[in-house]
Each structure stands twice: as structure tokens, then as C-alpha cells.
């Protein structure tokens, strides 16, 4: 288990009876909130949890993945504004609040050797400086739970790895009165999770479920790539499975709202929803840090925090 246990905090000291629970999800680009943990967020919104998505960059260098919108000059020229409008639609569908940190997308470098990252991009920022804004949001929103990506970024995009570093730095600094004194009153989020979008087991289960129904499986290629990656990275440890099948439609609708970034005929949409719900109806997480007691496996990001659990 990789959970780092922090000095214990009694949830009754930081949560008044009847007070809403608060979840913060830190993401690299607009659209990441809809492809990673979106059904979990929609579920918690419906339960009355306050959910704030923090988006590090504007996604200005995202490739246009929707074949129907490719090579359109009007889109390429206005991509920053278009991505803001797409984010507004996704936010409304999920029912979350959302803020921008205002950094510039680094783009996904491709080639051998890889080209240098563009000047001024998020991944080249100094981590301590770049964390200041997120510390401010942690101190004003006061999340009980924070989610982000693991040290590998979930997948190796420089902005995803930077998003991890900035979230860790902010999580560590948020309750330190000596750090960023101008950023508000210190606050200790109680838990930090890494999103586990895909795992070896999930890919295998979905692949086999598709084949069992006689459907062409898009996961065959993914299984191959995954085993290539597997040797290079720490395998995620799933500590927490959130039953989220009833919110998969909302997840897909939010993802489709990022119209320039999503191929509506792509991998995400080739797997029938009822098969997804049956074969793997959870969204999965790894508890990275905790200041409350809990036991594994969890089925709730707020396990150990909800006051009704304590009785
Ligand atoms: Zn991204």
C-alpha cells in the first residue's frame, strides 16, 4: 500500500453537523475532468457534495480529435475561447463549479528526439511559484478531499505530470501558515487521491466482455500498449472503488461537450454503456495521503470523514 498517513485529524474538528462535504478535483486541461472521475463527481453532486474542478491550463495546444471539426480555420483561430465554452457546457452537465489556474498548455511533444517544450508553458513553470494559486483555492474552498493524477501523470503528458507536482506541493503547503501567507487562512485537506482511470485489470475485463458479446474490442491495442508501459511505471494500487455506473451517461455527455477534443466514434464510445456498467461499474482511486482513519477497500472518497461514520 502506498498511502502516506498524516498526523490524524478528528473530522468533528473541521466539519460541523449538517455542513456540506467538499471535493476538489485538480486537472491539467479542460476535458480531463470529463474523462477522469466525471461519474464520481456527478454522483457526489447529486448527493449534495460541493464539487470544485480546478483546471491548470486553458488547453490551447490540444489536438482537434473530432474528425468532423478538423482543419476548420475558425476553430483553430479561436481555440482558447472555444475550449472555454466547451468547459462551460461540461461544467453545467456535471453540476460542478470550476476555476482556471491560467497556465498555458504545454502540448504533447512527439518525435524522436522529443522537441523542447514551448517557452512559457505550464510544464516549465517553477513548481513552488505555480502552486500559489492552487494553495489559494484550497484555502478558500476548503476541500475535505482532493483528487489528482499520480506521479506518472496517469499518462505521460508533461502537463499531467506537472499537475501532480503542483497538487502535491499545494496539498503540503495549504496548512502551513508560513507558506504563501497572502493566500488565505491555512486549511488541511483530509485526503488526497490519485485517479486510476485505467488499470491492467479493467482493460482485461472490458476486453473480455466485448469479445464475449461478439463485439470488436478496441482494447486489444490498449492491452498491448499497456504491457509495454507496465514495466516502466509503478502499477497503480486501487484502494477505493466508487460505484458510478448510474452516472456514466452524464460522464459521456460531459465528455461530448468538449466537442473539439473528442472523436464521437472513438474508443470511449465503442463500448456499449450497459456492458460498461455490468463489467466495470466503478471509478477507481488510490488513496495517496490521509489524515483520517479508514480501511480498505473503500467505496467512498469521504470514508472516515462523514460524521455519520463516526457513530
Ligand atoms: Zn489532459
Tab-separated table of C-alpha atoms and ligand atoms in Angstrom:
chain	number	residue	atom	x	y	z
A	1	UNK	CA	0.000	0.000	0.000
A	2	UNK	CA	1.341	3.406	-0.846
A	3	UNK	CA	-0.836	5.596	1.346
A	4	UNK	CA	1.085	8.182	3.349
A	5	UNK	CA	-0.591	8.633	6.722
A	6	UNK	CA	-0.570	12.221	8.000
A	7	UNK	CA	-0.959	13.341	11.631
A	8	UNK	CA	-4.541	12.387	12.438
A	9	UNK	CA	-7.296	14.988	12.369
A	10	UNK	CA	-10.646	14.402	14.089
A	11	UNK	CA	-13.261	15.187	11.406
A	12	UNK	CA	-15.556	16.686	14.052
A	13	UNK	CA	-12.930	19.419	14.498
A	14	UNK	CA	-13.235	20.540	10.861
A	15	UNK	CA	-16.794	19.593	9.896
A	16	UNK	CA	-19.852	20.970	11.656
A	17	UNK	CA	-23.034	18.842	11.796
A	18	UNK	CA	-25.005	19.480	8.607
A	19	UNK	CA	-22.068	21.125	6.853
A	20	UNK	CA	-21.648	20.067	3.229
A	21	UNK	CA	-18.733	17.856	2.275
A	22	UNK	CA	-16.382	19.365	-0.305
A	23	UNK	CA	-14.445	17.674	-3.096
A	24	UNK	CA	-11.744	19.351	-5.229
A	25	UNK	CA	-10.535	17.713	-8.453
A	26	UNK	CA	-7.355	19.166	-9.951
A	27	UNK	CA	-6.929	18.578	-13.697
A	28	UNK	CA	-4.423	19.599	-16.356
A	29	UNK	CA	-6.716	20.521	-19.257
A	30	UNK	CA	-10.377	21.217	-19.938
A	31	UNK	CA	-11.827	17.766	-20.849
A	32	UNK	CA	-9.713	15.834	-18.299
A	33	UNK	CA	-12.433	16.379	-15.682
A	34	UNK	CA	-14.905	14.664	-18.044
A	35	UNK	CA	-12.710	11.660	-18.881
A	36	UNK	CA	-11.307	11.014	-15.384
A	37	UNK	CA	-13.645	10.700	-12.429
A	38	UNK	CA	-16.587	12.519	-14.032
A	39	UNK	CA	-19.203	9.966	-12.970
A	40	UNK	CA	-17.851	10.113	-9.418
A	41	UNK	CA	-18.224	13.886	-9.377
A	42	UNK	CA	-21.758	13.774	-10.794
A	43	UNK	CA	-22.681	11.200	-8.165
A	44	UNK	CA	-21.369	13.358	-5.343
A	45	UNK	CA	-23.055	16.466	-6.752
A	46	UNK	CA	-26.360	14.558	-6.665
A	47	UNK	CA	-25.661	13.632	-3.034
A	48	UNK	CA	-25.253	17.299	-2.097
A	49	UNK	CA	-21.458	17.409	-2.018
A	50	UNK	CA	-19.874	20.661	-3.232
A	51	UNK	CA	-17.502	19.850	-6.071
A	52	UNK	CA	-14.889	22.242	-7.465
A	53	UNK	CA	-12.841	21.393	-10.554
A	54	UNK	CA	-9.542	23.273	-10.825
A	55	UNK	CA	-8.205	23.356	-14.396
A	56	UNK	CA	-4.491	24.193	-14.598
A	57	UNK	CA	-4.250	25.206	-18.270
A	58	UNK	CA	-6.514	26.532	-20.994
A	59	UNK	CA	-5.853	23.528	-23.254
A	60	UNK	CA	-4.652	25.870	-26.013
A	61	UNK	CA	-2.389	23.231	-27.579
A	62	UNK	CA	-4.840	20.322	-27.565
A	63	UNK	CA	-5.144	18.474	-30.874
A	64	UNK	CA	-8.523	18.590	-32.567
A	65	UNK	CA	-9.554	14.961	-32.323
A	66	UNK	CA	-13.048	15.249	-33.755
A	67	UNK	CA	-12.712	14.401	-37.478
A	68	UNK	CA	-15.806	16.475	-38.215
A	69	UNK	CA	-14.155	19.635	-36.826
A	70	UNK	CA	-10.589	19.175	-38.052
A	71	UNK	CA	-8.840	21.783	-40.227
A	72	UNK	CA	-11.515	24.401	-39.649
A	73	UNK	CA	-9.767	27.779	-39.623
A	74	UNK	CA	-12.478	29.353	-37.454
A	75	UNK	CA	-11.843	26.725	-34.772
A	76	UNK	CA	-8.041	26.808	-34.946
A	77	UNK	CA	-8.016	30.611	-34.660
A	78	UNK	CA	-10.313	30.711	-31.647
A	79	UNK	CA	-9.359	27.511	-29.865
A	80	UNK	CA	-8.840	29.129	-26.443
A	81	UNK	CA	-12.339	30.696	-26.458
A	82	UNK	CA	-13.921	27.548	-27.884
A	83	UNK	CA	-12.393	25.393	-25.154
A	84	UNK	CA	-13.720	27.791	-22.500
A	85	UNK	CA	-17.219	27.490	-23.959
A	86	UNK	CA	-16.903	23.681	-24.107
A	87	UNK	CA	-15.809	23.660	-20.461
A	88	UNK	CA	-18.850	25.769	-19.527
A	89	UNK	CA	-21.153	23.172	-21.087
A	90	UNK	CA	-19.380	20.232	-19.418
A	91	UNK	CA	-19.466	22.019	-16.052
A	92	UNK	CA	-23.207	22.544	-16.353
A	93	UNK	CA	-23.805	18.888	-17.295
A	94	UNK	CA	-21.780	17.598	-14.339
A	95	UNK	CA	-23.192	20.219	-11.957
A	96	UNK	CA	-19.768	21.198	-10.636
A	97	UNK	CA	-18.117	24.558	-10.057
A	98	UNK	CA	-14.884	25.189	-11.917
A	99	UNK	CA	-11.950	27.624	-11.833
A	100	UNK	CA	-8.920	28.142	-14.067
A	101	UNK	CA	-5.356	28.483	-12.776
A	102	UNK	CA	-4.478	30.299	-16.002
A	103	UNK	CA	-1.387	28.400	-17.154
A	104	UNK	CA	-0.580	27.750	-20.809
A	105	UNK	CA	-0.915	24.221	-22.227
A	106	UNK	CA	2.487	22.601	-22.918
A	107	UNK	CA	1.191	20.405	-25.735
A	108	UNK	CA	2.133	16.752	-26.086
A	109	UNK	CA	5.653	16.640	-27.548
A	110	UNK	CA	6.042	13.982	-30.226
A	111	UNK	CA	9.054	12.752	-32.196
A	112	UNK	CA	12.454	11.231	-31.581
A	113	UNK	CA	14.197	13.070	-30.110
A	114	UNK	CA	11.329	14.932	-28.455
A	115	UNK	CA	11.187	18.633	-29.332
A	116	UNK	CA	11.765	21.121	-26.485
A	117	UNK	CA	8.702	22.326	-24.582
A	118	UNK	CA	7.409	25.721	-25.729
A	119	UNK	CA	8.578	28.730	-23.752
A	120	UNK	CA	6.184	29.910	-21.041
A	121	UNK	CA	4.214	26.650	-20.875
A	122	UNK	CA	2.849	25.091	-17.678
A	123	UNK	CA	5.353	22.207	-17.508
A	124	UNK	CA	8.276	24.658	-17.463
A	125	UNK	CA	6.907	26.739	-14.562
A	126	UNK	CA	8.615	26.662	-11.196
A	127	UNK	CA	6.571	24.276	-9.021
A	128	UNK	CA	6.635	26.454	-5.883
A	129	UNK	CA	5.528	29.541	-7.825
A	130	UNK	CA	2.906	27.657	-9.813
A	131	UNK	CA	1.401	26.193	-6.624
A	132	UNK	CA	0.467	29.576	-5.121
A	133	UNK	CA	-2.849	29.862	-6.948
A	134	UNK	CA	-3.906	26.334	-6.028
A	135	UNK	CA	-2.992	26.934	-2.369
A	136	UNK	CA	-5.324	29.951	-2.515
A	137	UNK	CA	-8.166	27.802	-3.875
A	138	UNK	CA	-7.542	25.120	-1.239
A	139	UNK	CA	-7.718	27.749	1.496
A	140	UNK	CA	-10.866	29.406	0.180
A	141	UNK	CA	-12.838	26.302	-0.934
A	142	UNK	CA	-11.511	24.211	1.984
A	143	UNK	CA	-11.895	20.770	0.394
A	144	UNK	CA	-12.096	17.696	2.600
A	145	UNK	CA	-10.904	15.534	-0.304
A	146	UNK	CA	-8.623	16.396	-3.226
A	147	UNK	CA	-8.081	14.265	-6.346
A	148	UNK	CA	-5.337	14.469	-8.965
A	149	UNK	CA	-3.051	12.184	-11.040
A	150	UNK	CA	-0.225	10.005	-9.778
A	151	UNK	CA	3.479	10.754	-10.320
A	152	UNK	CA	3.288	9.333	-13.850
A	153	UNK	CA	0.537	11.747	-14.726
A	154	UNK	CA	-1.889	8.907	-15.449
A	155	UNK	CA	-0.399	9.094	-18.916
A	156	UNK	CA	2.877	10.777	-19.758
A	157	UNK	CA	1.726	14.245	-20.807
A	158	UNK	CA	4.043	16.904	-19.334
A	159	UNK	CA	1.051	18.931	-18.083
A	160	UNK	CA	-0.371	15.902	-16.265
A	161	UNK	CA	2.930	15.267	-14.501
A	162	UNK	CA	3.170	18.977	-13.629
A	163	UNK	CA	-0.444	18.885	-12.376
A	164	UNK	CA	0.601	16.093	-9.982
A	165	UNK	CA	3.625	18.062	-8.731
A	166	UNK	CA	1.673	21.274	-8.218
A	167	UNK	CA	-1.150	19.465	-6.397
A	168	UNK	CA	1.271	17.696	-4.053
A	169	UNK	CA	3.092	20.970	-3.332
A	170	UNK	CA	-0.193	22.808	-2.672
A	171	UNK	CA	-1.566	19.966	-0.529
A	172	UNK	CA	1.583	20.120	1.621
A	173	UNK	CA	1.629	23.923	1.852
A	174	UNK	CA	-2.086	24.617	2.337
A	175	UNK	CA	-1.993	24.140	6.109
A	176	UNK	CA	1.407	25.757	6.676
A	177	UNK	CA	0.931	29.302	7.999
A	178	UNK	CA	4.483	30.199	6.949
A	179	UNK	CA	3.830	29.199	3.326
A	180	UNK	CA	2.061	31.627	0.988
A	181	UNK	CA	0.819	33.861	3.855
A	182	UNK	CA	-1.010	36.064	1.317
A	183	UNK	CA	-3.053	33.084	0.049
A	184	UNK	CA	-5.535	32.948	2.946
A	185	UNK	CA	-6.141	31.096	6.197
A	186	UNK	CA	-4.411	27.697	6.370
A	187	UNK	CA	-6.531	24.601	5.719
A	188	UNK	CA	-5.645	20.910	5.762
A	189	UNK	CA	-7.470	18.792	3.191
A	190	UNK	CA	-8.036	15.434	4.893
A	191	UNK	CA	-7.426	13.066	1.987
A	192	UNK	CA	-5.619	13.083	-1.353
A	193	UNK	CA	-6.449	10.543	-4.049
A	194	UNK	CA	-4.901	9.624	-7.366
A	195	UNK	CA	-7.361	8.945	-10.123
A	196	UNK	CA	-6.911	5.427	-11.595
A	197	UNK	CA	-8.601	5.826	-14.967
A	198	UNK	CA	-7.381	2.566	-16.425
A	199	UNK	CA	-5.720	-0.414	-14.819
A	200	UNK	CA	-4.492	-3.664	-16.285
A	201	UNK	CA	-7.433	-5.484	-14.714
A	202	UNK	CA	-10.012	-3.025	-16.070
A	203	UNK	CA	-8.662	-3.215	-19.620
A	204	UNK	CA	-8.683	-7.019	-19.495
A	205	UNK	CA	-12.184	-7.240	-18.070
A	206	UNK	CA	-13.632	-4.832	-20.653
A	207	UNK	CA	-11.745	-6.531	-23.481
A	208	UNK	CA	-13.065	-9.934	-22.481
A	209	UNK	CA	-16.610	-8.630	-22.010
A	210	UNK	CA	-16.583	-7.144	-25.519
A	211	UNK	CA	-15.296	-10.373	-27.077
A	212	UNK	CA	-17.788	-12.472	-25.092
A	213	UNK	CA	-20.591	-10.486	-26.720
A	214	UNK	CA	-19.073	-10.944	-30.170
A	215	UNK	CA	-18.176	-7.250	-30.438
A	216	UNK	CA	-14.994	-5.851	-31.916
A	217	UNK	CA	-12.910	-4.799	-28.930
A	218	UNK	CA	-10.960	-1.539	-29.016
A	219	UNK	CA	-8.997	-2.748	-26.000
A	220	UNK	CA	-6.810	-5.240	-27.815
A	221	UNK	CA	-4.429	-2.490	-28.914
A	222	UNK	CA	-4.630	-0.899	-25.468
A	223	UNK	CA	-3.724	-4.208	-23.799
A	224	UNK	CA	-0.608	-4.389	-25.971
A	225	UNK	CA	0.460	-0.823	-25.209
A	226	UNK	CA	-0.305	-1.302	-21.540
A	227	UNK	CA	2.030	-4.235	-21.157
A	228	UNK	CA	4.777	-2.143	-22.828
A	229	UNK	CA	4.215	0.655	-20.296
A	230	UNK	CA	3.757	-1.642	-17.338
A	231	UNK	CA	7.470	-2.321	-16.920
A	232	UNK	CA	8.282	1.381	-16.944
A	233	UNK	CA	5.873	2.644	-14.282
A	234	UNK	CA	4.602	1.795	-10.835
A	235	UNK	CA	1.317	-0.062	-11.186
A	236	UNK	CA	-1.489	1.917	-9.542
A	237	UNK	CA	-2.918	0.428	-6.361
A	238	UNK	CA	-6.708	0.608	-6.276
A	239	UNK	CA	-7.756	1.341	-2.688
A	240	UNK	CA	-11.152	2.772	-3.498
A	241	UNK	CA	-13.912	1.886	-5.940
A	242	UNK	CA	-16.777	4.340	-6.339
A	243	UNK	CA	-19.966	2.758	-7.723
A	244	UNK	CA	-20.648	5.178	-10.542
A	245	UNK	CA	-22.478	3.227	-13.268
A	246	UNK	CA	-25.671	5.256	-12.876
A	247	UNK	CA	-23.699	8.385	-13.779
A	248	UNK	CA	-21.944	7.045	-16.912
A	249	UNK	CA	-24.456	8.811	-19.198
A	250	UNK	CA	-23.653	12.144	-17.514
A	251	UNK	CA	-19.936	11.410	-17.887
A	252	UNK	CA	-20.327	10.735	-21.608
A	253	UNK	CA	-22.486	13.816	-22.153
A	254	UNK	CA	-19.865	15.977	-20.410
A	255	UNK	CA	-17.095	14.452	-22.476
A	256	UNK	CA	-19.012	15.056	-25.726
A	257	UNK	CA	-19.429	18.700	-24.694
A	258	UNK	CA	-15.675	19.028	-25.319
A	259	UNK	CA	-16.544	18.599	-28.974
A	260	UNK	CA	-13.187	19.602	-30.491
A	261	UNK	CA	-11.273	17.223	-28.219
A	262	UNK	CA	-13.300	14.076	-28.609
A	263	UNK	CA	-13.902	11.728	-31.502
A	264	UNK	CA	-17.561	10.759	-31.029
A	265	UNK	CA	-16.753	7.461	-32.754
A	266	UNK	CA	-13.567	6.931	-30.733
A	267	UNK	CA	-12.578	4.317	-28.191
A	268	UNK	CA	-14.563	5.838	-25.344
A	269	UNK	CA	-17.810	5.412	-27.231
A	270	UNK	CA	-17.267	1.992	-28.833
A	271	UNK	CA	-18.111	0.104	-25.667
A	272	UNK	CA	-21.874	-0.130	-25.074
A	273	UNK	CA	-22.858	1.620	-21.857
A	274	UNK	CA	-24.799	-1.343	-20.468
A	275	UNK	CA	-21.730	-3.550	-20.965
A	276	UNK	CA	-19.516	-0.974	-19.190
A	277	UNK	CA	-21.984	-0.798	-16.321
A	278	UNK	CA	-22.089	-4.563	-15.938
A	279	UNK	CA	-18.396	-5.305	-16.489
A	280	UNK	CA	-16.786	-2.394	-14.587
A	281	UNK	CA	-19.324	-0.101	-12.955
A	282	UNK	CA	-16.909	1.758	-10.697
A	283	UNK	CA	-14.428	4.592	-10.993
A	284	UNK	CA	-11.252	3.757	-9.148
A	285	UNK	CA	-8.807	5.656	-6.965
A	286	UNK	CA	-5.631	5.220	-4.978
A	287	UNK	CA	-5.559	6.884	-1.560
A	288	UNK	CA	-2.204	8.705	-1.565
A	289	UNK	CA	-2.436	10.685	1.698
A	290	UNK	CA	-4.847	10.613	4.593
A	291	UNK	CA	-5.265	12.457	7.870
A	292	UNK	CA	-8.229	10.277	8.884
A	293	UNK	CA	-8.594	6.614	9.754
A	294	UNK	CA	-10.069	4.416	7.079
A	295	UNK	CA	-9.960	0.791	5.986
A	296	UNK	CA	-9.572	-0.779	2.554
A	297	UNK	CA	-11.200	-1.373	0.224
A	298	UNK	CA	-13.176	1.875	0.380
A	299	UNK	CA	-16.304	2.658	-1.630
A	300	UNK	CA	-16.493	6.351	-0.680
A	301	UNK	CA	-13.924	9.139	-1.039
A	302	UNK	CA	-15.276	10.569	2.225
A	303	UNK	CA	-14.861	7.341	4.240
A	304	UNK	CA	-13.583	8.299	7.682
A	305	UNK	CA	-14.704	11.917	7.200
A	306	UNK	CA	-18.512	11.706	7.190
A	307	UNK	CA	-19.728	12.443	10.700
A	308	UNK	CA	-22.368	9.695	10.486
A	309	UNK	CA	-19.499	7.198	10.019
A	310	UNK	CA	-18.047	8.081	13.390
A	311	UNK	CA	-21.010	6.810	15.391
B	1	LIG	ZN1	-5.057	16.399	-20.290
